[in-house]
PDB file of C-alpha atoms in Angstrom:
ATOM      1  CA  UNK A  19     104.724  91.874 104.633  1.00 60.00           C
ATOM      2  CA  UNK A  20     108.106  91.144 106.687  1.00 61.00           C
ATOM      3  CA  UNK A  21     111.227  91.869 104.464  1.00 67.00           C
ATOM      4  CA  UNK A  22     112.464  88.992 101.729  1.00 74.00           C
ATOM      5  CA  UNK A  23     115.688  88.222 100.391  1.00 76.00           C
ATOM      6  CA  UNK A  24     116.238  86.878  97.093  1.00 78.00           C
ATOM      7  CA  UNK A  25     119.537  85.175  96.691  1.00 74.00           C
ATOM      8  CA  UNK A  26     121.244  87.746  99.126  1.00 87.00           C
ATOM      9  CA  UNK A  27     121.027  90.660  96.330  1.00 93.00           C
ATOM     10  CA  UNK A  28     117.462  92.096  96.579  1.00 95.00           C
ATOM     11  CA  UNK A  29     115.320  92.678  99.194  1.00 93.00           C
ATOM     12  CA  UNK A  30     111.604  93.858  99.254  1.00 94.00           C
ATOM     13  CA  UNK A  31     109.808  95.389 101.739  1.00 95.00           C
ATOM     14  CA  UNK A  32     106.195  96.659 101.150  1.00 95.00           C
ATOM     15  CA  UNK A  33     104.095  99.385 102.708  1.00 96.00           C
ATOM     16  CA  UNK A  34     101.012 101.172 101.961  1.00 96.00           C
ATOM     17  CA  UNK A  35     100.701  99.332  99.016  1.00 97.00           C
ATOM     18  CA  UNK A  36     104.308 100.130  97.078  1.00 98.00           C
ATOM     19  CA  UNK A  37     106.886  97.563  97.255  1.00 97.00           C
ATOM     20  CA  UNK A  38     110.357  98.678  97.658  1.00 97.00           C
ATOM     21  CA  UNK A  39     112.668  96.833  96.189  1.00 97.00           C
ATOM     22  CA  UNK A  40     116.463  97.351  97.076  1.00 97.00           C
ATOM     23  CA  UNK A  41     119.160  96.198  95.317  1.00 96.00           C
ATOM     24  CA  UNK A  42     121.926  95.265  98.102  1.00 94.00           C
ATOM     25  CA  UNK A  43     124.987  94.471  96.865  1.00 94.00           C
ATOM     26  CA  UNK A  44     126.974  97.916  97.803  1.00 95.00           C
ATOM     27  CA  UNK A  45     130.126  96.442  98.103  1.00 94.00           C
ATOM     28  CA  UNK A  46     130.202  96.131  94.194  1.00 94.00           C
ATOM     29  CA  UNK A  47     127.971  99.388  93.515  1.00 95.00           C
ATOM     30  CA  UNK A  48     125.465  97.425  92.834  1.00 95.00           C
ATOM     31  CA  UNK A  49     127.006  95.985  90.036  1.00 94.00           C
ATOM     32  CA  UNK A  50     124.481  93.774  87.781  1.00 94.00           C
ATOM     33  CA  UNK A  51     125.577  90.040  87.211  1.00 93.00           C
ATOM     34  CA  UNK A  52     123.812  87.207  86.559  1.00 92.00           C
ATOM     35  CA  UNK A  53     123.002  86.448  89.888  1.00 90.00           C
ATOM     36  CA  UNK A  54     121.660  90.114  90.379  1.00 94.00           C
ATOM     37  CA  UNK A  55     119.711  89.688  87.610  1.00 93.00           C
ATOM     38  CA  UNK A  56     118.360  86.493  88.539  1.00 91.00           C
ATOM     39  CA  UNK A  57     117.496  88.092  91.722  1.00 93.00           C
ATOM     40  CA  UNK A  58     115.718  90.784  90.376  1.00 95.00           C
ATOM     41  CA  UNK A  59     113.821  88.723  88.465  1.00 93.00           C
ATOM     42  CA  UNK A  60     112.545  86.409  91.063  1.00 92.00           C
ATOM     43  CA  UNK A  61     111.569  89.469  92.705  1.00 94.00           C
ATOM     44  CA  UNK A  62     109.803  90.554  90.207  1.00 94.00           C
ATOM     45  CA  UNK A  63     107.812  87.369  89.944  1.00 92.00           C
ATOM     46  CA  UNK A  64     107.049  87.419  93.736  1.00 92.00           C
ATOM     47  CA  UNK A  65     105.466  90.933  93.608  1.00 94.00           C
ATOM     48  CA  UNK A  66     103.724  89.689  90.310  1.00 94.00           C
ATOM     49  CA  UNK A  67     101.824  87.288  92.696  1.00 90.00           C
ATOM     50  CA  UNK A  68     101.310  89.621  95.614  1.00 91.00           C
ATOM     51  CA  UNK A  69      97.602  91.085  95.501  1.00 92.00           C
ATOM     52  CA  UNK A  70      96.961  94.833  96.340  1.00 95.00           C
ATOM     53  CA  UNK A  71     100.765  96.491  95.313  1.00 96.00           C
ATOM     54  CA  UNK A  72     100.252  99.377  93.203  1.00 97.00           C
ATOM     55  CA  UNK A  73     103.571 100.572  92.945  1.00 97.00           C
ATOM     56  CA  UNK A  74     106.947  99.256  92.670  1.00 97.00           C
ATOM     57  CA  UNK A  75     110.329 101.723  93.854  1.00 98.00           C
ATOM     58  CA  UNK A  76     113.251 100.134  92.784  1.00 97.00           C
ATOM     59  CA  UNK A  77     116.550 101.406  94.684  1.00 97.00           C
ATOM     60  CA  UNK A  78     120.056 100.858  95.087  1.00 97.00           C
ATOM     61  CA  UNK A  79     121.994 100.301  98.518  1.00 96.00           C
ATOM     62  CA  UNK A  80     125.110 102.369  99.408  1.00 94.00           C
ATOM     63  CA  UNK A  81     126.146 105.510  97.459  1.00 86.00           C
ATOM     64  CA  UNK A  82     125.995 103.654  94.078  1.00 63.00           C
TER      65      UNK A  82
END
């Protein structure tokens, strides 16, 4: 599956089965707003959806 964005905060990639899902707002640490949290959860009900994802590695960019 090729990388998706969700409102510019979180992006998922997902190989071998585990979805990693990275949380990209480093400028802020990663902070969590409403709009990150909106992200997350739109995320969250993509991967619902996706068939064959066992696993789910949720990570934060920068040094947050």
């Amino acid at each position: 599956m090729p990388p998706m964005n969700f409102l510019d905060r979180v992006s998922i990639t997902v190989e071998n089965h585990v979805a990693h899902v990275l949380l990209d707002r480093a400028d802020k640490m990663n902070a969590l707003d409403d709009a990150m949290f909106e992200a997350i959860v739109a995320a969250g009900h993509h991967l619902h959806n996706e068939r064959g994802i066992r696993a789910v590695v949720l990570s934060g960019a920068g040094r947050s």
